Amino acid sequence: EHTRNSRIPEGLAGGTEGKFNEKATQDFVDIDLDDVMLHSEVNLPIDFLVNQTLTLGTEWNQQRMKDLSSNTQALTGANTGGAIDGVSATDRSPYSKAEIFSLFAENNMELTDSTIVTPGLRFDHHSIVGNNWSPALNISQGLGDDFTLKMGIARAYKAPSLYQTNPNYILYSKGQGCYASAGGCYLQGNDDLKAETSINKEIGLEFKRDGWLAGVTWFRNDYRNKIEAGYVAVGQNAVGTDLYQWDNVPKA
């Protein structure tokens, strides 16, 4: 899948962030995203002890982006916070890339006519943030002819975006957008991020009769390593501008 976003350049600093840049030398800039997804799975009926359907599968996803706009925040001159050590002031690469390889398995087991148990497991390897295992367990229990009790617990996974892991993606604030810096700060992409994960729990009751369907569900999500703009500066340049990065919040 190829997506091209042609847009008027936007501001990357202070009050102009996200606004169309009236002083831009280009009428439009292009952001090109190539997203390749390969997916394969097989369903295997198994008649052993109980009726089962085992699903095995694999995925491969590659994202490649060329962004001629978002990586162009200047580091010298007006409306900047000065140079950052180790980062080019004007010639940062517009390219970013990430790949995810996944394996997954799920087994749908009919223990009785009214009880279905479905365990699952997924493995993801991200080319930047590394490995992740995501187990899951779901149970469906019939309660008479009209009601079904459904329960589940699963570990969910979300990889950071191409911007969040790209050190060439930099935003600048003169102070209002900084957590604890009155004199201005930069926010930079961080290629040491971890993926976001969460433990999702739910329990619900479903009613079904004569074409009518209703249900009520309770759920709770506990997040780990949620990605946010950092609260602690990781450095300061020669003119006193603090440098923040995208960071993981341990629990949320």
PDB file of C-alpha atoms in Angstrom:
ATOM      1  CA  GLU A   1       0.000   0.000   0.000  1.00  0.00           C
ATOM      2  CA  HIS A   2       1.382   3.377  -1.004  1.00  0.00           C
ATOM      3  CA  THR A   3       0.095   6.627   0.504  1.00  0.00           C
ATOM      4  CA  ARG A   4       1.156  10.112  -0.558  1.00  0.00           C
ATOM      5  CA  ASN A   5       0.159  13.062   1.613  1.00  0.00           C
ATOM      6  CA  SER A   6       0.723  16.339  -0.255  1.00  0.00           C
ATOM      7  CA  ARG A   7       0.321  19.297   2.063  1.00  0.00           C
ATOM      8  CA  ILE A   8       1.318  22.877   2.702  1.00  0.00           C
ATOM      9  CA  PRO A   9       4.365  22.909   5.041  1.00  0.00           C
ATOM     10  CA  GLU A  10       3.463  23.302   8.718  1.00  0.00           C
ATOM     11  CA  GLY A  11       5.250  24.994  11.588  1.00  0.00           C
ATOM     12  CA  LEU A  12       7.302  22.814  13.934  1.00  0.00           C
ATOM     13  CA  ALA A  13       8.009  25.313  16.730  1.00  0.00           C
ATOM     14  CA  GLY A  14       6.043  27.106  19.436  1.00  0.00           C
ATOM     15  CA  GLY A  15       2.714  28.692  18.590  1.00  0.00           C
ATOM     16  CA  THR A  16       3.136  27.923  14.881  1.00  0.00           C
ATOM     17  CA  GLU A  17       3.297  24.159  15.461  1.00  0.00           C
ATOM     18  CA  GLY A  18       0.749  22.456  13.228  1.00  0.00           C
ATOM     19  CA  LYS A  19      -0.198  25.678  11.423  1.00  0.00           C
ATOM     20  CA  PHE A  20       0.311  26.163   7.711  1.00  0.00           C
ATOM     21  CA  ASN A  21       3.584  28.011   7.146  1.00  0.00           C
ATOM     22  CA  GLU A  22       2.790  31.137   5.119  1.00  0.00           C
ATOM     23  CA  LYS A  23       6.502  31.852   4.635  1.00  0.00           C
ATOM     24  CA  ALA A  24       7.338  28.433   3.201  1.00  0.00           C
ATOM     25  CA  THR A  25       9.313  28.481  -0.043  1.00  0.00           C
ATOM     26  CA  GLN A  26       7.374  25.438  -1.332  1.00  0.00           C
ATOM     27  CA  ASP A  27       3.644  25.401  -2.062  1.00  0.00           C
ATOM     28  CA  PHE A  28       3.309  21.711  -1.167  1.00  0.00           C
ATOM     29  CA  VAL A  29       5.538  18.983   0.229  1.00  0.00           C
ATOM     30  CA  ASP A  30       5.039  15.218  -0.069  1.00  0.00           C
ATOM     31  CA  ILE A  31       5.022  12.619   2.700  1.00  0.00           C
ATOM     32  CA  ASP A  32       5.267   9.131   1.150  1.00  0.00           C
ATOM     33  CA  LEU A  33       4.457   6.003   3.175  1.00  0.00           C
ATOM     34  CA  ASP A  34       4.931   2.483   1.803  1.00  0.00           C
ATOM     35  CA  ASP A  35       3.247  -0.157   3.953  1.00  0.00           C
ATOM     36  CA  VAL A  36       3.802  -3.805   2.967  1.00  0.00           C
ATOM     37  CA  MET A  37       1.872  -6.525   4.811  1.00  0.00           C
ATOM     38  CA  LEU A  38       2.213 -10.281   4.255  1.00  0.00           C
ATOM     39  CA  HIS A  39      -0.213 -12.490   6.176  1.00  0.00           C
ATOM     40  CA  SER A  40      -0.735 -16.232   6.138  1.00  0.00           C
ATOM     41  CA  GLU A  41      -2.716 -18.524   8.413  1.00  0.00           C
ATOM     42  CA  VAL A  42      -4.104 -22.047   8.437  1.00  0.00           C
ATOM     43  CA  ASN A  43      -7.034 -23.517  10.399  1.00  0.00           C
ATOM     44  CA  LEU A  44      -6.612 -27.130  11.503  1.00  0.00           C
ATOM     45  CA  PRO A  45      -9.651 -29.093  12.783  1.00  0.00           C
ATOM     46  CA  ILE A  46      -8.580 -31.470  15.550  1.00  0.00           C
ATOM     47  CA  ASP A  47     -10.715 -34.264  16.983  1.00  0.00           C
ATOM     48  CA  PHE A  48      -8.733 -35.189  20.090  1.00  0.00           C
ATOM     49  CA  LEU A  49     -10.480 -35.388  23.473  1.00  0.00           C
ATOM     50  CA  VAL A  50     -12.710 -32.453  22.442  1.00  0.00           C
ATOM     51  CA  ASN A  51     -13.534 -30.687  19.191  1.00  0.00           C
ATOM     52  CA  GLN A  52     -10.804 -28.146  18.489  1.00  0.00           C
ATOM     53  CA  THR A  53      -9.788 -25.735  15.757  1.00  0.00           C
ATOM     54  CA  LEU A  54      -6.128 -24.745  15.871  1.00  0.00           C
ATOM     55  CA  THR A  55      -5.133 -21.583  14.018  1.00  0.00           C
ATOM     56  CA  LEU A  56      -1.463 -21.025  13.164  1.00  0.00           C
ATOM     57  CA  GLY A  57      -0.222 -17.966  11.340  1.00  0.00           C
ATOM     58  CA  THR A  58       2.543 -15.543  10.546  1.00  0.00           C
ATOM     59  CA  GLU A  59       2.779 -11.888   9.502  1.00  0.00           C
ATOM     60  CA  TRP A  60       5.451  -9.568   8.170  1.00  0.00           C
ATOM     61  CA  ASN A  61       4.930  -5.823   8.025  1.00  0.00           C
ATOM     62  CA  GLN A  62       7.336  -3.209   6.707  1.00  0.00           C
ATOM     63  CA  GLN A  63       6.798   0.550   6.875  1.00  0.00           C
ATOM     64  CA  ARG A  64       9.025   2.941   4.949  1.00  0.00           C
ATOM     65  CA  MET A  65       8.474   6.689   5.018  1.00  0.00           C
ATOM     66  CA  LYS A  66       9.980   9.655   3.217  1.00  0.00           C
ATOM     67  CA  ASP A  67       8.910  12.878   4.918  1.00  0.00           C
ATOM     68  CA  LEU A  68      10.260  16.085   3.410  1.00  0.00           C
ATOM     69  CA  SER A  69       8.479  18.276   5.955  1.00  0.00           C
ATOM     70  CA  SER A  70       8.400  16.952   9.519  1.00  0.00           C
ATOM     71  CA  ASN A  71      12.180  16.498   9.896  1.00  0.00           C
ATOM     72  CA  THR A  72      13.057  20.055   8.839  1.00  0.00           C
ATOM     73  CA  GLN A  73      12.932  21.988  12.134  1.00  0.00           C
ATOM     74  CA  ALA A  74      16.015  24.252  11.988  1.00  0.00           C
ATOM     75  CA  LEU A  75      18.454  24.180  14.914  1.00  0.00           C
ATOM     76  CA  THR A  76      20.136  27.521  14.216  1.00  0.00           C
ATOM     77  CA  GLY A  77      18.795  31.000  13.570  1.00  0.00           C
ATOM     78  CA  ALA A  78      15.517  32.620  14.618  1.00  0.00           C
ATOM     79  CA  ASN A  79      12.826  30.557  16.391  1.00  0.00           C
ATOM     80  CA  THR A  80      15.286  27.846  17.378  1.00  0.00           C
ATOM     81  CA  GLY A  81      16.964  26.722  20.573  1.00  0.00           C
ATOM     82  CA  GLY A  82      20.433  26.340  19.112  1.00  0.00           C
ATOM     83  CA  ALA A  83      22.420  23.360  17.894  1.00  0.00           C
ATOM     84  CA  ILE A  84      22.132  19.854  19.385  1.00  0.00           C
ATOM     85  CA  ASP A  85      25.339  17.840  19.748  1.00  0.00           C
ATOM     86  CA  GLY A  86      25.471  14.977  17.258  1.00  0.00           C
ATOM     87  CA  VAL A  87      22.448  16.164  15.249  1.00  0.00           C
ATOM     88  CA  SER A  88      22.723  17.884  11.880  1.00  0.00           C
ATOM     89  CA  ALA A  89      21.291  21.397  11.992  1.00  0.00           C
ATOM     90  CA  THR A  90      19.850  21.444   8.462  1.00  0.00           C
ATOM     91  CA  ASP A  91      20.565  18.167   6.645  1.00  0.00           C
ATOM     92  CA  ARG A  92      18.702  15.433   8.523  1.00  0.00           C
ATOM     93  CA  SER A  93      17.563  12.366   6.607  1.00  0.00           C
ATOM     94  CA  PRO A  94      13.870  12.356   5.586  1.00  0.00           C
ATOM     95  CA  TYR A  95      13.783   8.537   5.612  1.00  0.00           C
ATOM     96  CA  SER A  96      12.561   6.224   8.384  1.00  0.00           C
ATOM     97  CA  LYS A  97      11.814   2.509   8.419  1.00  0.00           C
ATOM     98  CA  ALA A  98      10.607  -0.290  10.698  1.00  0.00           C
ATOM     99  CA  GLU A  99       9.705  -3.957  10.299  1.00  0.00           C
ATOM    100  CA  ILE A 100       7.602  -6.306  12.436  1.00  0.00           C
ATOM    101  CA  PHE A 101       7.706 -10.106  12.123  1.00  0.00           C
ATOM    102  CA  SER A 102       4.981 -12.040  13.952  1.00  0.00           C
ATOM    103  CA  LEU A 103       3.956 -15.611  14.750  1.00  0.00           C
ATOM    104  CA  PHE A 104       0.629 -16.472  16.350  1.00  0.00           C
ATOM    105  CA  ALA A 105      -1.391 -19.465  17.488  1.00  0.00           C
ATOM    106  CA  GLU A 106      -4.946 -19.830  18.774  1.00  0.00           C
ATOM    107  CA  ASN A 107      -6.878 -22.944  19.772  1.00  0.00           C
ATOM    108  CA  ASN A 108     -10.691 -22.876  19.877  1.00  0.00           C
ATOM    109  CA  MET A 109     -11.750 -25.770  22.136  1.00  0.00           C
ATOM    110  CA  GLU A 110     -15.387 -26.870  22.596  1.00  0.00           C
ATOM    111  CA  LEU A 111     -15.179 -28.487  26.031  1.00  0.00           C
ATOM    112  CA  THR A 112     -18.966 -29.010  26.112  1.00  0.00           C
ATOM    113  CA  ASP A 113     -21.947 -27.905  24.036  1.00  0.00           C
ATOM    114  CA  SER A 114     -22.061 -24.690  26.081  1.00  0.00           C
ATOM    115  CA  THR A 115     -18.409 -24.119  27.038  1.00  0.00           C
ATOM    116  CA  ILE A 116     -15.749 -22.807  24.659  1.00  0.00           C
ATOM    117  CA  VAL A 117     -12.194 -22.040  25.800  1.00  0.00           C
ATOM    118  CA  THR A 118      -9.778 -20.216  23.498  1.00  0.00           C
ATOM    119  CA  PRO A 119      -6.123 -19.787  24.528  1.00  0.00           C
ATOM    120  CA  GLY A 120      -3.776 -17.860  22.257  1.00  0.00           C
ATOM    121  CA  LEU A 121      -0.187 -16.698  21.972  1.00  0.00           C
ATOM    122  CA  ARG A 122       1.467 -14.139  19.693  1.00  0.00           C
ATOM    123  CA  PHE A 123       5.157 -13.306  19.215  1.00  0.00           C
ATOM    124  CA  ASP A 124       6.270 -10.019  17.643  1.00  0.00           C
ATOM    125  CA  HIS A 125       9.783  -8.936  16.710  1.00  0.00           C
ATOM    126  CA  HIS A 126      10.169  -5.225  15.935  1.00  0.00           C
ATOM    127  CA  SER A 127      13.348  -4.181  14.144  1.00  0.00           C
ATOM    128  CA  ILE A 128      13.872  -1.252  16.548  1.00  0.00           C
ATOM    129  CA  VAL A 129      12.200  -2.070  19.882  1.00  0.00           C
ATOM    130  CA  GLY A 130      12.794  -5.838  19.975  1.00  0.00           C
ATOM    131  CA  ASN A 131      10.673  -8.833  21.023  1.00  0.00           C
ATOM    132  CA  ASN A 132       7.280  -9.176  22.670  1.00  0.00           C
ATOM    133  CA  TRP A 133       5.081 -12.103  23.765  1.00  0.00           C
ATOM    134  CA  SER A 134       1.305 -11.622  24.014  1.00  0.00           C
ATOM    135  CA  PRO A 135      -0.707 -14.463  25.624  1.00  0.00           C
ATOM    136  CA  ALA A 136      -4.507 -14.475  25.747  1.00  0.00           C
ATOM    137  CA  LEU A 137      -7.314 -16.577  27.215  1.00  0.00           C
ATOM    138  CA  ASN A 138     -11.033 -16.279  26.425  1.00  0.00           C
ATOM    139  CA  ILE A 139     -13.939 -18.302  27.831  1.00  0.00           C
ATOM    140  CA  SER A 140     -17.546 -18.449  26.621  1.00  0.00           C
ATOM    141  CA  GLN A 141     -20.065 -20.191  28.882  1.00  0.00           C
ATOM    142  CA  GLY A 142     -23.689 -20.668  27.888  1.00  0.00           C
ATOM    143  CA  LEU A 143     -26.241 -20.109  30.662  1.00  0.00           C
ATOM    144  CA  GLY A 144     -29.444 -21.692  29.450  1.00  0.00           C
ATOM    145  CA  ASP A 145     -30.959 -20.870  26.076  1.00  0.00           C
ATOM    146  CA  ASP A 146     -30.772 -17.076  26.186  1.00  0.00           C
ATOM    147  CA  PHE A 147     -27.681 -15.988  28.112  1.00  0.00           C
ATOM    148  CA  THR A 148     -23.936 -16.352  27.519  1.00  0.00           C
ATOM    149  CA  LEU A 149     -21.197 -15.395  29.974  1.00  0.00           C
ATOM    150  CA  LYS A 150     -18.001 -14.216  28.271  1.00  0.00           C
ATOM    151  CA  MET A 151     -14.648 -13.637  29.989  1.00  0.00           C
ATOM    152  CA  GLY A 152     -11.201 -12.796  28.692  1.00  0.00           C
ATOM    153  CA  ILE A 153      -7.728 -11.658  29.622  1.00  0.00           C
ATOM    154  CA  ALA A 154      -5.020 -10.715  27.133  1.00  0.00           C
ATOM    155  CA  ARG A 155      -1.729  -8.900  26.867  1.00  0.00           C
ATOM    156  CA  ALA A 156      -1.906  -6.275  24.113  1.00  0.00           C
ATOM    157  CA  TYR A 157       1.015  -4.746  22.219  1.00  0.00           C
ATOM    158  CA  LYS A 158       1.510  -1.480  20.340  1.00  0.00           C
ATOM    159  CA  ALA A 159       4.751  -0.531  18.609  1.00  0.00           C
ATOM    160  CA  PRO A 160       5.903   3.116  18.588  1.00  0.00           C
ATOM    161  CA  SER A 161       5.376   5.166  15.449  1.00  0.00           C
ATOM    162  CA  LEU A 162       8.069   5.952  12.898  1.00  0.00           C
ATOM    163  CA  TYR A 163       8.218   9.505  14.257  1.00  0.00           C
ATOM    164  CA  GLN A 164       8.599   8.477  17.903  1.00  0.00           C
ATOM    165  CA  THR A 165      11.625   6.266  17.157  1.00  0.00           C
ATOM    166  CA  ASN A 166      13.312   8.668  14.711  1.00  0.00           C
ATOM    167  CA  PRO A 167      16.052  10.867  16.294  1.00  0.00           C
ATOM    168  CA  ASN A 168      15.838  13.167  13.256  1.00  0.00           C
ATOM    169  CA  TYR A 169      12.248  14.131  14.164  1.00  0.00           C
ATOM    170  CA  ILE A 170      12.562  17.225  16.373  1.00  0.00           C
ATOM    171  CA  LEU A 171      10.020  19.748  17.679  1.00  0.00           C
ATOM    172  CA  TYR A 172      10.918  23.036  19.372  1.00  0.00           C
ATOM    173  CA  SER A 173       9.070  25.008  22.055  1.00  0.00           C
ATOM    174  CA  LYS A 174      10.022  28.420  23.443  1.00  0.00           C
ATOM    175  CA  GLY A 175       8.845  27.312  26.882  1.00  0.00           C
ATOM    176  CA  GLN A 176       5.090  26.792  27.036  1.00  0.00           C
ATOM    177  CA  GLY A 177       5.367  23.271  25.647  1.00  0.00           C
ATOM    178  CA  CYS A 178       8.129  22.194  28.038  1.00  0.00           C
ATOM    179  CA  TYR A 179       7.403  20.213  31.178  1.00  0.00           C
ATOM    180  CA  ALA A 180       9.933  21.934  33.458  1.00  0.00           C
ATOM    181  CA  SER A 181      11.936  24.275  31.221  1.00  0.00           C
ATOM    182  CA  ALA A 182      11.012  27.956  31.101  1.00  0.00           C
ATOM    183  CA  GLY A 183      13.683  28.862  28.567  1.00  0.00           C
ATOM    184  CA  GLY A 184      12.690  26.579  25.705  1.00  0.00           C
ATOM    185  CA  CYS A 185      13.211  22.946  24.837  1.00  0.00           C
ATOM    186  CA  TYR A 186      13.458  20.390  22.062  1.00  0.00           C
ATOM    187  CA  LEU A 187      11.479  17.135  21.829  1.00  0.00           C
ATOM    188  CA  GLN A 188      13.348  14.454  19.892  1.00  0.00           C
ATOM    189  CA  GLY A 189      12.502  10.977  18.622  1.00  0.00           C
ATOM    190  CA  ASN A 190      14.003   8.127  20.653  1.00  0.00           C
ATOM    191  CA  ASP A 191      15.224   4.876  19.100  1.00  0.00           C
ATOM    192  CA  ASP A 192      15.598   3.294  22.581  1.00  0.00           C
ATOM    193  CA  LEU A 193      11.848   3.204  23.210  1.00  0.00           C
ATOM    194  CA  LYS A 194      10.029   0.076  24.330  1.00  0.00           C
ATOM    195  CA  ALA A 195       6.690  -0.962  22.868  1.00  0.00           C
ATOM    196  CA  GLU A 196       3.516  -0.120  24.765  1.00  0.00           C
ATOM    197  CA  THR A 197       1.816  -3.105  26.411  1.00  0.00           C
ATOM    198  CA  SER A 198      -1.347  -3.547  28.435  1.00  0.00           C
ATOM    199  CA  ILE A 199      -3.178  -6.247  30.354  1.00  0.00           C
ATOM    200  CA  ASN A 200      -6.802  -6.171  29.221  1.00  0.00           C
ATOM    201  CA  LYS A 201      -9.497  -7.913  31.284  1.00  0.00           C
ATOM    202  CA  GLU A 202     -13.198  -8.131  30.522  1.00  0.00           C
ATOM    203  CA  ILE A 203     -16.297  -9.982  31.629  1.00  0.00           C
ATOM    204  CA  GLY A 204     -19.699  -9.646  30.031  1.00  0.00           C
ATOM    205  CA  LEU A 205     -23.179 -11.112  29.855  1.00  0.00           C
ATOM    206  CA  GLU A 206     -24.981 -11.460  26.511  1.00  0.00           C
ATOM    207  CA  PHE A 207     -28.715 -11.969  25.942  1.00  0.00           C
ATOM    208  CA  LYS A 208     -30.025 -13.334  22.636  1.00  0.00           C
ATOM    209  CA  ARG A 209     -33.594 -14.315  21.731  1.00  0.00           C
ATOM    210  CA  ASP A 210     -35.765 -14.141  18.598  1.00  0.00           C
ATOM    211  CA  GLY A 211     -33.416 -11.765  16.782  1.00  0.00           C
ATOM    212  CA  TRP A 212     -32.907  -9.511  19.820  1.00  0.00           C
ATOM    213  CA  LEU A 213     -29.373  -9.082  21.099  1.00  0.00           C
ATOM    214  CA  ALA A 214     -28.211  -7.151  24.166  1.00  0.00           C
ATOM    215  CA  GLY A 215     -25.221  -7.254  26.454  1.00  0.00           C
ATOM    216  CA  VAL A 216     -23.284  -5.585  29.217  1.00  0.00           C
ATOM    217  CA  THR A 217     -19.494  -5.739  29.616  1.00  0.00           C
ATOM    218  CA  TRP A 218     -17.025  -4.643  32.301  1.00  0.00           C
ATOM    219  CA  PHE A 219     -13.429  -4.121  31.220  1.00  0.00           C
ATOM    220  CA  ARG A 220     -10.156  -2.833  32.635  1.00  0.00           C
ATOM    221  CA  ASN A 221      -6.892  -1.955  30.856  1.00  0.00           C
ATOM    222  CA  ASP A 222      -3.600  -1.605  32.757  1.00  0.00           C
ATOM    223  CA  TYR A 223      -0.885  -0.016  30.624  1.00  0.00           C
ATOM    224  CA  ARG A 224       2.871  -0.418  30.853  1.00  0.00           C
ATOM    225  CA  ASN A 225       5.493   1.581  28.964  1.00  0.00           C
ATOM    226  CA  LYS A 226       2.927   3.994  27.528  1.00  0.00           C
ATOM    227  CA  ILE A 227       4.723   6.406  25.203  1.00  0.00           C
ATOM    228  CA  GLU A 228       4.594  10.111  26.065  1.00  0.00           C
ATOM    229  CA  ALA A 229       6.793  13.179  25.751  1.00  0.00           C
ATOM    230  CA  GLY A 230       9.463  12.840  28.450  1.00  0.00           C
ATOM    231  CA  TYR A 231       9.259  14.670  31.780  1.00  0.00           C
ATOM    232  CA  VAL A 232      13.001  14.670  32.496  1.00  0.00           C
ATOM    233  CA  ALA A 233      15.479  16.457  30.241  1.00  0.00           C
ATOM    234  CA  VAL A 234      18.145  14.119  28.855  1.00  0.00           C
ATOM    235  CA  GLY A 235      20.559  16.949  28.120  1.00  0.00           C
ATOM    236  CA  GLN A 236      21.103  20.650  27.560  1.00  0.00           C
ATOM    237  CA  ASN A 237      22.893  22.391  24.722  1.00  0.00           C
ATOM    238  CA  ALA A 238      25.422  25.225  24.839  1.00  0.00           C
ATOM    239  CA  VAL A 239      22.783  27.988  24.945  1.00  0.00           C
ATOM    240  CA  GLY A 240      20.749  26.381  27.749  1.00  0.00           C
ATOM    241  CA  THR A 241      17.966  24.717  25.762  1.00  0.00           C
ATOM    242  CA  ASP A 242      16.815  21.471  27.383  1.00  0.00           C
ATOM    243  CA  LEU A 243      16.468  18.322  25.283  1.00  0.00           C
ATOM    244  CA  TYR A 244      13.585  15.938  25.940  1.00  0.00           C
ATOM    245  CA  GLN A 245      12.799  12.682  24.168  1.00  0.00           C
ATOM    246  CA  TRP A 246       9.761  10.498  23.735  1.00  0.00           C
ATOM    247  CA  ASP A 247       9.797   8.186  26.754  1.00  0.00           C
ATOM    248  CA  ASN A 248       8.025   5.212  28.328  1.00  0.00           C
ATOM    249  CA  VAL A 249       5.772   5.706  31.359  1.00  0.00           C
ATOM    250  CA  PRO A 250       6.180   2.537  33.503  1.00  0.00           C
ATOM    251  CA  LYS A 251       2.502   2.240  34.526  1.00  0.00           C
ATOM    252  CA  ALA A 252      -0.736   3.977  33.537  1.00  0.00           C
TER     253      ALA A 252
END
